[in-house]
C-alpha positions as semicolon CSV with decimal commas, in nm:
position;residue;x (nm);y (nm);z (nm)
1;X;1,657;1,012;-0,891
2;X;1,702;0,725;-0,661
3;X;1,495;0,453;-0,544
4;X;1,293;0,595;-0,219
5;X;1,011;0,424;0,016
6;X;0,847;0,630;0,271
7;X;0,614;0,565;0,565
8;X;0,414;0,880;0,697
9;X;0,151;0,847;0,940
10;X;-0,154;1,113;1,006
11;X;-0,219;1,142;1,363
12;X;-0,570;1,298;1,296
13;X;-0,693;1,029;1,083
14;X;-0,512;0,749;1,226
15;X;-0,387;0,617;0,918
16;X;-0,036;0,561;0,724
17;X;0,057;0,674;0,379
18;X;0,335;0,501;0,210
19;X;0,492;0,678;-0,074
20;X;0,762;0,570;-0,341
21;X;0,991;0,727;-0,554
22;X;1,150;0,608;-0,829
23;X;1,062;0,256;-0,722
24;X;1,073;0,082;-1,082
25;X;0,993;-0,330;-1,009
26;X;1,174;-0,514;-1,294
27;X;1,222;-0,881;-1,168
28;X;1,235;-1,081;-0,870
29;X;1,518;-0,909;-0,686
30;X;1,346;-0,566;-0,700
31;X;1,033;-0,750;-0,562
32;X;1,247;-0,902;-0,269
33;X;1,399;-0,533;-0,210
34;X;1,085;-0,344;-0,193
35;X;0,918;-0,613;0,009
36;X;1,230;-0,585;0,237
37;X;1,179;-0,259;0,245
38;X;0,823;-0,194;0,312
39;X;0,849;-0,442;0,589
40;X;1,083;-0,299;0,768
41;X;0,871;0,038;0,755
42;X;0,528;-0,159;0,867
43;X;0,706;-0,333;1,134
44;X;0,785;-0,056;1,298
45;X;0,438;-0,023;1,397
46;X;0,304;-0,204;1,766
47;X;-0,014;-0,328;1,530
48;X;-0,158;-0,381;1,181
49;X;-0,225;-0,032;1,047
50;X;-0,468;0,113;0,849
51;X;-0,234;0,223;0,514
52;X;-0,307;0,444;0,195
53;X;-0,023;0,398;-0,039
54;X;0,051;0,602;-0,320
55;X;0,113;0,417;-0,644
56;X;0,315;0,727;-0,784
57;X;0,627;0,670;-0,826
58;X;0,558;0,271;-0,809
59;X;0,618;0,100;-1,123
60;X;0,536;-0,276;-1,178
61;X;0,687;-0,392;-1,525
62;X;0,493;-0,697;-1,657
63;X;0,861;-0,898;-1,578
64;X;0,754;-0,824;-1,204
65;X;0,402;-0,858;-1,237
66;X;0,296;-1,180;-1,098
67;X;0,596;-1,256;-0,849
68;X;0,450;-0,860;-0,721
69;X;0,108;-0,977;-0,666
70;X;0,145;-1,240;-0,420
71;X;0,399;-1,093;-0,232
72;X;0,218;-0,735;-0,220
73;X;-0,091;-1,028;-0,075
74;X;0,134;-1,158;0,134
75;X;0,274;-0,812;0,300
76;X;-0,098;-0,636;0,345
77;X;-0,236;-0,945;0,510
78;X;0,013;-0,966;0,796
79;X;0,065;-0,571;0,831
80;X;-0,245;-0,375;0,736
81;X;-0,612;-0,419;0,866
82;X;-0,762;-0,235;0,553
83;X;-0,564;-0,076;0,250
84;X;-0,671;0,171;-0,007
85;X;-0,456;0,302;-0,285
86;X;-0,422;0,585;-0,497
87;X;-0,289;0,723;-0,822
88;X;-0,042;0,519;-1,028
89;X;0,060;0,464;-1,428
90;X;-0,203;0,216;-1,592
91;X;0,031;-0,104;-1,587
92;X;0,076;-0,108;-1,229
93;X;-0,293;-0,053;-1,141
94;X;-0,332;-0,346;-1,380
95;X;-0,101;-0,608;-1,171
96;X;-0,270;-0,439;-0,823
97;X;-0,622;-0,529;-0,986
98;X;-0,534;-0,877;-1,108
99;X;-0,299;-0,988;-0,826
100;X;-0,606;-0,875;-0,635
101;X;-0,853;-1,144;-0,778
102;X;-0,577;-1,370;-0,800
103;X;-0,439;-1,379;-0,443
104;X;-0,742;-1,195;-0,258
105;X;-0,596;-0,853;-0,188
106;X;-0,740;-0,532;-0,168
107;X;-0,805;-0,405;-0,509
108;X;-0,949;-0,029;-0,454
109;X;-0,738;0,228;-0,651
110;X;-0,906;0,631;-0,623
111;X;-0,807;0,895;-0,800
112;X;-0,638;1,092;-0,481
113;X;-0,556;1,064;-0,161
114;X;-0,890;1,245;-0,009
115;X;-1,089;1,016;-0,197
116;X;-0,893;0,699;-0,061
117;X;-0,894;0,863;0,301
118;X;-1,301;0,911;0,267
119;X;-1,329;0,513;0,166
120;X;-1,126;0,363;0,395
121;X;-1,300;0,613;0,669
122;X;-1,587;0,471;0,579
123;X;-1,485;0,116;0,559
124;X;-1,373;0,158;0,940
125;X;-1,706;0,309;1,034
126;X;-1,875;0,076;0,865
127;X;-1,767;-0,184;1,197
128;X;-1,422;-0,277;1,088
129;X;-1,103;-0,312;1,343
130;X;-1,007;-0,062;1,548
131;X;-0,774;0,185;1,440
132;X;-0,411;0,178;1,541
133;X;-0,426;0,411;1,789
134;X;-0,820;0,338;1,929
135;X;-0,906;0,690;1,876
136;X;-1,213;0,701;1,656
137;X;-1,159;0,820;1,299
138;X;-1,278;1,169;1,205
């Protein structure tokens, strides 16, 4: 399998999913690449977005751990408005939950998609930004 990043977003919901494949983070260079990569999907986009991103197929090895962290920081605070994650092996939910405290990034992590989509739903109605679109969320 090779190395895939993917940027879907759901009309209906007004929200982006980002999905990986094969992404395996072993060092700095495949850092650089998938932050490359993910910003070139997110700046696609006329404003910050509301994402979900699947940590399937997203592995952080502890050689890309901390050099992950602050550049994962770094991309959601000048692309996203709120993030919420889902799924994931243990080890990278570990470096997404420390770089969190560390760097001040989102750290929420669900156990699926819907449950993700119903928190950050209800992070936005709670008096958040509006979404990307300014339709209101459903």
């Amino acid at each position: 399998m090779a190395w895939k990043i993917a940027f879907d977003y759901d009309e209906q919901h007004d929200v982006v999913t980002a999905t990986f494949e094969d992404c395996i983070l072993n060092n700095a260079l495949d850092v650089a690449r998938w932050r490359t990569e993910v910003e070139g999907h997110l700046s696609k986009y006329p404003a910050k977005v509301d994402l979900l991103i699947n940590l399937d197929g997203l592995v952080v090895k502890y050689t890309a751990g901390r050099v992950f962290g602050r550049e994962r920081s770094e991309v959601l605070s000048r692309y996203t408005r709120r993030s919420f994650r889902f799924g994931g092996d243990e080890m990278t939910k570990m470096f997404v939950s420390t770089s969190g405290v560390i760097n001040g990034a989102a750290v929420n992590v669900y156990r699926s998609r819907d449950e993700a989509l119903r928190a950050l739903l209800t992070d936005r109605a709670s008096g958040g930004v509006a979404p990307l679109s300014g339709k209101k969320a459903i």
